[in-house]
mmCIF file of C-alpha atoms in Angstrom:
data_model
loop_
_atom_site.group_PDB
_atom_site.id
_atom_site.type_symbol
_atom_site.label_atom_id
_atom_site.label_comp_id
_atom_site.label_asym_id
_atom_site.label_seq_id
_atom_site.Cartn_x
_atom_site.Cartn_y
_atom_site.Cartn_z
ATOM 1 C CA MET A 1 -87.721 -21.508 -22.916
ATOM 2 C CA LYS A 2 -87.544 -24.185 -20.483
ATOM 3 C CA ALA A 3 -84.229 -22.726 -19.994
ATOM 4 C CA VAL A 4 -85.054 -19.241 -19.511
ATOM 5 C CA TRP A 5 -87.578 -20.354 -17.216
ATOM 6 C CA ARG A 6 -85.122 -22.263 -15.299
ATOM 7 C CA TYR A 7 -82.849 -19.809 -14.556
ATOM 8 C CA LYS A 8 -85.052 -16.770 -14.743
ATOM 9 C CA THR A 9 -83.505 -15.414 -11.034
ATOM 10 C CA LEU A 10 -80.229 -15.006 -13.490
ATOM 11 C CA TYR A 11 -81.967 -13.180 -16.028
ATOM 12 C CA LEU A 12 -83.716 -10.924 -13.686
ATOM 13 C CA MET A 13 -80.606 -9.925 -12.077
ATOM 14 C CA MET A 14 -79.341 -9.433 -15.606
ATOM 15 C CA LEU A 15 -82.510 -6.994 -16.650
ATOM 16 C CA PRO A 16 -80.801 -3.804 -14.801
ATOM 17 C CA ILE A 17 -77.682 -4.192 -16.532
ATOM 18 C CA LEU A 18 -79.638 -4.421 -19.818
ATOM 19 C CA ALA A 19 -81.453 -1.863 -19.296
ATOM 20 C CA TYR A 20 -78.899 0.653 -18.093
ATOM 21 C CA PHE A 21 -76.460 -0.528 -21.044
ATOM 22 C CA CYS A 22 -79.993 0.016 -23.507
ATOM 23 C CA LEU A 23 -80.553 3.594 -21.678
ATOM 24 C CA PHE A 24 -77.018 4.988 -21.577
ATOM 25 C CA SER A 25 -75.077 3.344 -24.208
ATOM 26 C CA PHE A 26 -77.027 1.944 -27.103
ATOM 27 C CA TYR A 27 -79.866 4.581 -27.300
ATOM 28 C CA PRO A 28 -77.480 7.800 -27.391
ATOM 29 C CA LEU A 29 -75.272 5.816 -30.045
ATOM 30 C CA ILE A 30 -78.380 5.236 -32.276
ATOM 31 C CA ARG A 31 -79.702 8.383 -31.776
ATOM 32 C CA GLY A 32 -76.199 10.268 -32.622
ATOM 33 C CA PHE A 33 -76.179 8.026 -35.891
ATOM 34 C CA ILE A 34 -79.696 9.626 -36.751
ATOM 35 C CA ILE A 35 -78.327 13.121 -36.085
ATOM 36 C CA SER A 36 -75.355 12.860 -38.244
ATOM 37 C CA PHE A 37 -77.846 12.592 -41.098
ATOM 38 C CA GLN A 38 -79.935 15.762 -40.040
ATOM 39 C CA ASN A 39 -79.570 19.286 -39.986
ATOM 40 C CA PHE A 40 -80.016 19.502 -35.988
ATOM 41 C CA ARG A 41 -81.810 21.982 -34.051
ATOM 42 C CA LEU A 42 -82.845 22.357 -30.942
ATOM 43 C CA ILE A 43 -86.051 23.847 -31.817
ATOM 44 C CA GLY A 44 -87.858 23.188 -34.868
ATOM 45 C CA ASN A 45 -87.734 21.017 -38.054
ATOM 46 C CA ARG A 46 -84.625 18.507 -38.209
ATOM 47 C CA PRO A 47 -84.604 17.951 -41.900
ATOM 48 C CA PHE A 48 -82.175 15.008 -42.802
ATOM 49 C CA VAL A 49 -79.408 15.934 -45.196
ATOM 50 C CA GLY A 50 -78.057 12.674 -46.247
ATOM 51 C CA PHE A 51 -74.479 12.528 -46.412
ATOM 52 C CA ASP A 52 -73.786 16.420 -46.295
ATOM 53 C CA ASN A 53 -72.761 16.437 -42.938
ATOM 54 C CA TYR A 54 -69.979 13.998 -43.669
ATOM 55 C CA ALA A 55 -68.904 15.468 -46.784
ATOM 56 C CA ALA A 56 -68.694 18.561 -44.670
ATOM 57 C CA VAL A 57 -66.213 17.144 -42.569
ATOM 58 C CA LEU A 58 -64.178 15.465 -45.099
ATOM 59 C CA ARG A 59 -63.937 18.702 -47.071
ATOM 60 C CA ASP A 60 -62.655 20.439 -44.229
ATOM 61 C CA THR A 61 -59.130 21.180 -43.929
ATOM 62 C CA ALA A 62 -59.303 21.649 -40.320
ATOM 63 C CA PHE A 63 -60.406 17.975 -39.637
ATOM 64 C CA TRP A 64 -57.343 16.971 -41.564
ATOM 65 C CA ASP A 65 -55.215 19.049 -39.439
ATOM 66 C CA ALA A 66 -56.731 17.726 -36.483
ATOM 67 C CA PHE A 67 -56.635 14.053 -37.803
ATOM 68 C CA GLN A 68 -52.875 14.670 -38.490
ATOM 69 C CA ASN A 69 -52.140 15.974 -35.078
ATOM 70 C CA THR A 70 -53.892 12.779 -33.636
ATOM 71 C CA LEU A 71 -52.182 10.237 -35.468
ATOM 72 C CA ILE A 72 -48.684 12.038 -34.344
ATOM 73 C CA ILE A 73 -49.570 12.461 -30.963
ATOM 74 C CA GLY A 74 -51.678 9.172 -30.750
ATOM 75 C CA VAL A 75 -48.707 7.054 -32.338
ATOM 76 C CA GLY A 76 -46.237 8.792 -30.543
ATOM 77 C CA SER A 77 -47.614 8.006 -27.196
ATOM 78 C CA LEU A 78 -48.501 4.409 -28.687
ATOM 79 C CA VAL A 79 -44.851 3.391 -29.121
ATOM 80 C CA ILE A 80 -43.323 4.910 -26.461
ATOM 81 C CA GLY A 81 -45.996 4.319 -23.744
ATOM 82 C CA PHE A 82 -45.282 0.877 -24.867
ATOM 83 C CA VAL A 83 -41.680 0.428 -24.556
ATOM 84 C CA MET A 84 -41.042 2.607 -21.359
ATOM 85 C CA PRO A 85 -43.346 0.393 -19.136
ATOM 86 C CA ILE A 86 -41.412 -2.794 -20.285
ATOM 87 C CA ILE A 87 -38.151 -0.996 -19.556
ATOM 88 C CA LEU A 88 -39.257 -0.012 -16.124
ATOM 89 C CA ALA A 89 -40.873 -3.275 -15.366
ATOM 90 C CA LEU A 90 -37.803 -5.071 -15.990
ATOM 91 C CA SER A 91 -35.323 -2.692 -14.173
ATOM 92 C CA LEU A 92 -37.958 -2.421 -11.146
ATOM 93 C CA ASN A 93 -37.694 -6.795 -11.269
ATOM 94 C CA GLU A 94 -34.090 -6.838 -11.048
ATOM 95 C CA VAL A 95 -34.189 -4.305 -7.568
ATOM 96 C CA MET A 96 -33.375 -6.923 -4.799
ATOM 97 C CA SER A 97 -34.311 -4.032 -1.838
ATOM 98 C CA THR A 98 -38.361 -5.167 -1.424
ATOM 99 C CA TRP A 99 -39.375 -1.575 0.250
ATOM 100 C CA PHE A 100 -37.395 0.374 -2.567
ATOM 101 C CA LYS A 101 -39.433 -1.856 -5.263
ATOM 102 C CA LYS A 102 -42.650 -0.839 -3.530
ATOM 103 C CA VAL A 103 -41.757 2.806 -3.031
ATOM 104 C CA THR A 104 -40.992 2.920 -6.886
ATOM 105 C CA GLN A 105 -43.993 1.242 -8.023
ATOM 106 C CA MET A 106 -46.393 3.421 -5.920
ATOM 107 C CA VAL A 107 -44.598 6.627 -7.071
ATOM 108 C CA VAL A 108 -44.528 6.046 -10.868
ATOM 109 C CA TYR A 109 -48.416 4.886 -10.316
ATOM 110 C CA LEU A 110 -49.957 7.803 -8.703
ATOM 111 C CA PRO A 111 -50.007 10.125 -11.906
ATOM 112 C CA HIS A 112 -52.273 7.882 -13.239
ATOM 113 C CA LEU A 113 -54.742 8.671 -10.167
ATOM 114 C CA PHE A 114 -54.757 11.944 -10.964
ATOM 115 C CA SER A 115 -57.176 13.430 -13.704
ATOM 116 C CA TRP A 116 -55.960 15.833 -16.541
ATOM 117 C CA VAL A 117 -56.554 18.905 -14.927
ATOM 118 C CA VAL A 118 -53.974 18.035 -12.077
ATOM 119 C CA VAL A 119 -51.580 16.499 -14.133
ATOM 120 C CA GLY A 120 -51.677 18.781 -17.075
ATOM 121 C CA GLY A 121 -51.623 21.881 -14.732
ATOM 122 C CA MET A 122 -48.714 20.748 -12.994
ATOM 123 C CA TRP A 123 -46.819 20.394 -15.866
ATOM 124 C CA ILE A 124 -47.936 24.011 -17.624
ATOM 125 C CA MET A 125 -46.248 25.232 -14.143
ATOM 126 C CA MET A 126 -42.895 22.972 -14.259
ATOM 127 C CA LEU A 127 -42.833 24.086 -18.126
ATOM 128 C CA SER A 128 -43.024 27.772 -17.306
ATOM 129 C CA PRO A 129 -40.324 29.690 -18.837
ATOM 130 C CA ASP A 130 -40.022 31.884 -15.810
ATOM 131 C CA THR A 131 -40.724 29.999 -12.494
ATOM 132 C CA GLY A 132 -40.780 26.502 -13.881
ATOM 133 C CA ILE A 133 -38.286 23.860 -12.474
ATOM 134 C CA VAL A 134 -37.408 22.616 -15.697
ATOM 135 C CA ASN A 135 -36.252 25.467 -17.375
ATOM 136 C CA GLN A 136 -34.298 26.403 -14.093
ATOM 137 C CA ILE A 137 -32.716 23.059 -14.355
ATOM 138 C CA LEU A 138 -31.648 23.841 -17.982
ATOM 139 C CA LEU A 139 -30.567 27.393 -17.224
ATOM 140 C CA ALA A 140 -28.224 25.878 -14.273
ATOM 141 C CA PHE A 141 -26.747 23.398 -16.966
ATOM 142 C CA GLY A 142 -25.929 26.709 -19.290
ATOM 143 C CA THR A 143 -29.051 27.065 -21.340
ATOM 144 C CA ASP A 144 -28.503 30.651 -22.807
ATOM 145 C CA LYS A 145 -32.545 31.518 -22.384
ATOM 146 C CA PRO A 146 -35.676 29.701 -21.163
ATOM 147 C CA ILE A 147 -37.494 27.658 -23.463
ATOM 148 C CA GLY A 148 -41.105 28.018 -23.849
ATOM 149 C CA PHE A 149 -42.214 24.552 -24.134
ATOM 150 C CA MET A 150 -45.749 25.730 -24.093
ATOM 151 C CA SER A 151 -45.878 28.244 -26.510
ATOM 152 C CA SER A 152 -43.632 26.604 -29.053
ATOM 153 C CA SER A 153 -44.924 24.441 -31.911
ATOM 154 C CA PHE A 154 -41.605 22.943 -32.197
ATOM 155 C CA TYR A 155 -42.056 21.418 -28.661
ATOM 156 C CA ALA A 156 -46.043 20.987 -28.677
ATOM 157 C CA ARG A 157 -46.322 17.608 -29.943
ATOM 158 C CA GLY A 158 -43.286 16.391 -28.036
ATOM 159 C CA VAL A 159 -44.548 17.717 -24.907
ATOM 160 C CA MET A 160 -47.974 16.013 -25.301
ATOM 161 C CA ILE A 161 -46.421 12.755 -25.771
ATOM 162 C CA PHE A 162 -44.050 12.748 -22.861
ATOM 163 C CA THR A 163 -46.880 13.739 -20.558
ATOM 164 C CA SER A 164 -49.069 11.165 -21.668
ATOM 165 C CA VAL A 165 -46.416 8.621 -21.388
ATOM 166 C CA TRP A 166 -45.612 9.988 -17.913
ATOM 167 C CA LYS A 167 -49.188 9.812 -16.413
ATOM 168 C CA GLU A 168 -49.995 6.147 -18.078
ATOM 169 C CA MET A 169 -46.300 4.689 -17.968
ATOM 170 C CA GLY A 170 -46.642 3.255 -13.800
ATOM 171 C CA PHE A 171 -50.072 1.711 -14.392
ATOM 172 C CA THR A 172 -48.774 -0.144 -17.644
ATOM 173 C CA CYS A 173 -45.505 -0.955 -15.682
ATOM 174 C CA ILE A 174 -47.971 -2.646 -12.986
ATOM 175 C CA LEU A 175 -49.680 -4.799 -15.553
ATOM 176 C CA TYR A 176 -46.034 -5.955 -16.652
ATOM 177 C CA LEU A 177 -45.058 -6.616 -12.790
ATOM 178 C CA ALA A 178 -48.206 -8.696 -12.130
ATOM 179 C CA ALA A 179 -47.057 -10.847 -15.573
ATOM 180 C CA ILE A 180 -43.174 -11.213 -14.608
ATOM 181 C CA VAL A 181 -44.537 -12.654 -10.978
ATOM 182 C CA SER A 182 -46.358 -15.040 -13.081
ATOM 183 C CA ILE A 183 -43.664 -16.844 -14.499
ATOM 184 C CA ASN A 184 -42.693 -19.995 -13.410
ATOM 185 C CA PRO A 185 -39.236 -19.530 -11.429
ATOM 186 C CA ALA A 186 -38.170 -22.894 -12.399
ATOM 187 C CA LEU A 187 -37.507 -21.631 -16.134
ATOM 188 C CA TYR A 188 -34.792 -19.004 -14.638
ATOM 189 C CA GLU A 189 -33.290 -21.730 -12.418
ATOM 190 C CA ALA A 190 -32.820 -24.445 -15.722
ATOM 191 C CA ALA A 191 -31.617 -21.136 -17.241
ATOM 192 C CA LYS A 192 -29.010 -20.326 -14.413
ATOM 193 C CA ILE A 193 -27.953 -24.070 -14.748
ATOM 194 C CA ASP A 194 -27.349 -24.064 -18.525
ATOM 195 C CA GLY A 195 -25.080 -21.108 -17.687
ATOM 196 C CA ALA A 196 -27.511 -18.236 -19.186
ATOM 197 C CA SER A 197 -26.426 -14.685 -18.003
ATOM 198 C CA ARG A 198 -29.314 -12.432 -16.469
ATOM 199 C CA TRP A 199 -29.720 -10.658 -20.055
ATOM 200 C CA GLN A 200 -30.454 -13.812 -21.720
ATOM 201 C CA ALA A 201 -32.979 -14.874 -18.921
ATOM 202 C CA VAL A 202 -34.939 -11.592 -19.856
ATOM 203 C CA ARG A 203 -34.398 -11.937 -23.416
ATOM 204 C CA TYR A 204 -35.674 -15.949 -23.787
ATOM 205 C CA ILE A 205 -37.914 -16.130 -21.017
ATOM 206 C CA THR A 206 -39.112 -12.790 -19.542
ATOM 207 C CA LEU A 207 -39.993 -11.002 -22.597
ATOM 208 C CA PRO A 208 -41.727 -13.652 -24.360
ATOM 209 C CA SER A 209 -43.698 -14.812 -21.215
ATOM 210 C CA LEU A 210 -44.807 -10.991 -21.505
ATOM 211 C CA LEU A 211 -46.299 -11.339 -24.902
ATOM 212 C CA SER A 212 -49.834 -11.913 -23.902
ATOM 213 C CA THR A 213 -49.901 -8.879 -21.674
ATOM 214 C CA MET A 214 -48.070 -6.801 -24.619
ATOM 215 C CA LYS A 215 -50.849 -7.583 -26.809
ATOM 216 C CA VAL A 216 -53.470 -6.550 -24.591
ATOM 217 C CA VAL A 217 -51.463 -2.940 -23.919
ATOM 218 C CA ILE A 218 -51.433 -2.588 -27.661
ATOM 219 C CA MET A 219 -54.777 -2.949 -27.777
ATOM 220 C CA LEU A 220 -56.111 -0.773 -24.964
ATOM 221 C CA ASN A 221 -53.626 1.788 -26.305
ATOM 222 C CA VAL A 222 -54.953 1.436 -29.838
ATOM 223 C CA LEU A 223 -58.573 2.150 -28.792
ATOM 224 C CA SER A 224 -57.342 5.440 -27.531
ATOM 225 C CA ILE A 225 -55.352 6.941 -29.765
ATOM 226 C CA LEU A 226 -58.472 8.680 -31.726
ATOM 227 C CA ARG A 227 -60.206 9.298 -28.382
ATOM 228 C CA MET A 228 -57.583 11.928 -26.911
ATOM 229 C CA PHE A 229 -59.484 15.106 -25.457
ATOM 230 C CA ASP A 230 -58.787 15.490 -21.550
ATOM 231 C CA GLN A 231 -54.990 16.147 -22.091
ATOM 232 C CA ILE A 232 -55.107 18.429 -25.292
ATOM 233 C CA PHE A 233 -58.465 20.545 -23.590
ATOM 234 C CA VAL A 234 -56.520 21.287 -20.556
ATOM 235 C CA MET A 235 -52.548 21.857 -21.842
ATOM 236 C CA ARG A 236 -53.372 23.646 -25.129
ATOM 237 C CA ASN A 237 -53.285 27.304 -25.968
ATOM 238 C CA GLY A 238 -53.588 29.876 -28.654
ATOM 239 C CA ALA A 239 -49.825 29.444 -29.729
ATOM 240 C CA ILE A 240 -49.620 25.988 -30.266
ATOM 241 C CA ALA A 241 -53.291 24.818 -30.905
ATOM 242 C CA ARG A 242 -52.786 24.367 -34.804
ATOM 243 C CA LYS A 243 -50.154 21.776 -33.665
ATOM 244 C CA VAL A 244 -52.185 19.738 -30.903
ATOM 245 C CA ASP A 245 -55.665 19.880 -31.602
ATOM 246 C CA VAL A 246 -56.789 16.610 -32.229
ATOM 247 C CA ILE A 247 -60.137 15.188 -33.801
ATOM 248 C CA MET A 248 -62.156 15.393 -30.432
ATOM 249 C CA MET A 249 -61.356 19.021 -30.142
ATOM 250 C CA TYR A 250 -62.424 19.552 -33.676
ATOM 251 C CA THR A 251 -65.913 17.664 -32.443
ATOM 252 C CA TYR A 252 -65.946 19.461 -29.381
ATOM 253 C CA GLN A 253 -65.447 23.132 -31.273
ATOM 254 C CA LYS A 254 -68.328 22.355 -33.941
ATOM 255 C CA GLY A 255 -70.639 21.063 -31.599
ATOM 256 C CA ILE A 256 -70.332 23.161 -28.150
ATOM 257 C CA LEU A 257 -68.882 26.285 -29.562
ATOM 258 C CA GLU A 258 -70.196 26.666 -33.082
ATOM 259 C CA PHE A 259 -73.475 24.578 -32.411
ATOM 260 C CA LYS A 260 -73.219 22.698 -35.581
ATOM 261 C CA ILE A 261 -74.917 19.561 -34.113
ATOM 262 C CA GLY A 262 -74.861 17.244 -37.206
ATOM 263 C CA ILE A 263 -71.427 17.899 -38.337
ATOM 264 C CA ALA A 264 -69.992 17.104 -34.859
ATOM 265 C CA THR A 265 -71.878 14.467 -34.694
ATOM 266 C CA ALA A 266 -70.663 12.830 -38.191
ATOM 267 C CA ALA A 267 -66.992 13.740 -37.337
ATOM 268 C CA GLY A 268 -67.488 11.475 -34.360
ATOM 269 C CA PHE A 269 -68.871 8.514 -35.971
ATOM 270 C CA LEU A 270 -65.953 8.980 -38.340
ATOM 271 C CA VAL A 271 -63.695 8.529 -35.455
ATOM 272 C CA ILE A 272 -65.705 5.329 -34.359
ATOM 273 C CA PHE A 273 -65.161 3.898 -37.798
ATOM 274 C CA ALA A 274 -61.936 4.772 -37.964
ATOM 275 C CA THR A 275 -60.975 3.266 -34.497
ATOM 276 C CA LEU A 276 -62.909 -0.026 -35.609
ATOM 277 C CA ILE A 277 -60.621 -0.086 -38.871
ATOM 278 C CA ILE A 278 -57.215 0.526 -36.782
ATOM 279 C CA THR A 279 -58.392 -1.868 -34.005
ATOM 280 C CA PHE A 280 -59.141 -4.545 -36.034
ATOM 281 C CA ALA A 281 -55.803 -4.378 -38.389
ATOM 282 C CA THR A 282 -53.975 -3.812 -35.393
ATOM 283 C CA ARG A 283 -55.575 -7.445 -33.791
ATOM 284 C CA PHE A 284 -54.732 -8.900 -37.115
ATOM 285 C CA LEU A 285 -51.091 -7.662 -37.322
ATOM 286 C CA ILE A 286 -50.317 -8.466 -33.581
ATOM 287 C CA ARG A 287 -52.248 -11.959 -34.125
ATOM 288 C CA TYR A 288 -53.780 -11.066 -30.929
ATOM 289 C CA ASP A 289 -56.344 -14.209 -31.210
ATOM 290 C CA GLU A 290 -53.182 -16.726 -30.976
ATOM 291 C CA GLY A 291 -52.399 -15.916 -27.252
#
């Protein structure tokens, strides 16, 4: 108690923050967990049904279809979204022109600042079979007919993965560039004296120095694998819904459109549990705590 009284000012300053998290994070989480065990109604009784909601979700083939789509799109975005920013950062690091490097960084970072409403709408127009610039380029190179990227189940998941990587690649690239700048230049000078080529310097100095940043990027991306929603909500349509609807779209449909709040909440908590499992497994596999 003496320590608390001694630093009472600091504790008082923390009270608004604690109240914020209790009101907007912890209480909704606990309340939602209770709802997942209820036959929830806005008016009237809300009887507890035990694990019936969870059982209903796990028996629903639509949930497992959404789970499969989530894993395919999420893992694809994770892998490609991990590799491409590294390649881009290493390439930009080799650029000698300062102004060109800064302009390129700004251009590739801009998509991250826009919402999926803007980015999704832009790509829907660009991939249009009638007036989209992508099909115009393909036709100019001899394609027989326009490709319906946004109406073909064959291309649907690939489009979602590509646009997701394209939007976030610039932000991740900036993280890698910041880590590259912090590398001791003496290491490169010593490697040059020893006769190392530029590729050898990248392989044995740059990449190992980026290891801790890579682990952070992997963890951040893993946390978002099962929480995709904005992109799919904006870019999906009836023709490709079966191939791109993810778990969060399933919870949206059950909770908002069908008003089955208990089932939707149960599905949401299954996402939380699955995310925890995937996160801890990834943390163990990449040895995150070892630096």
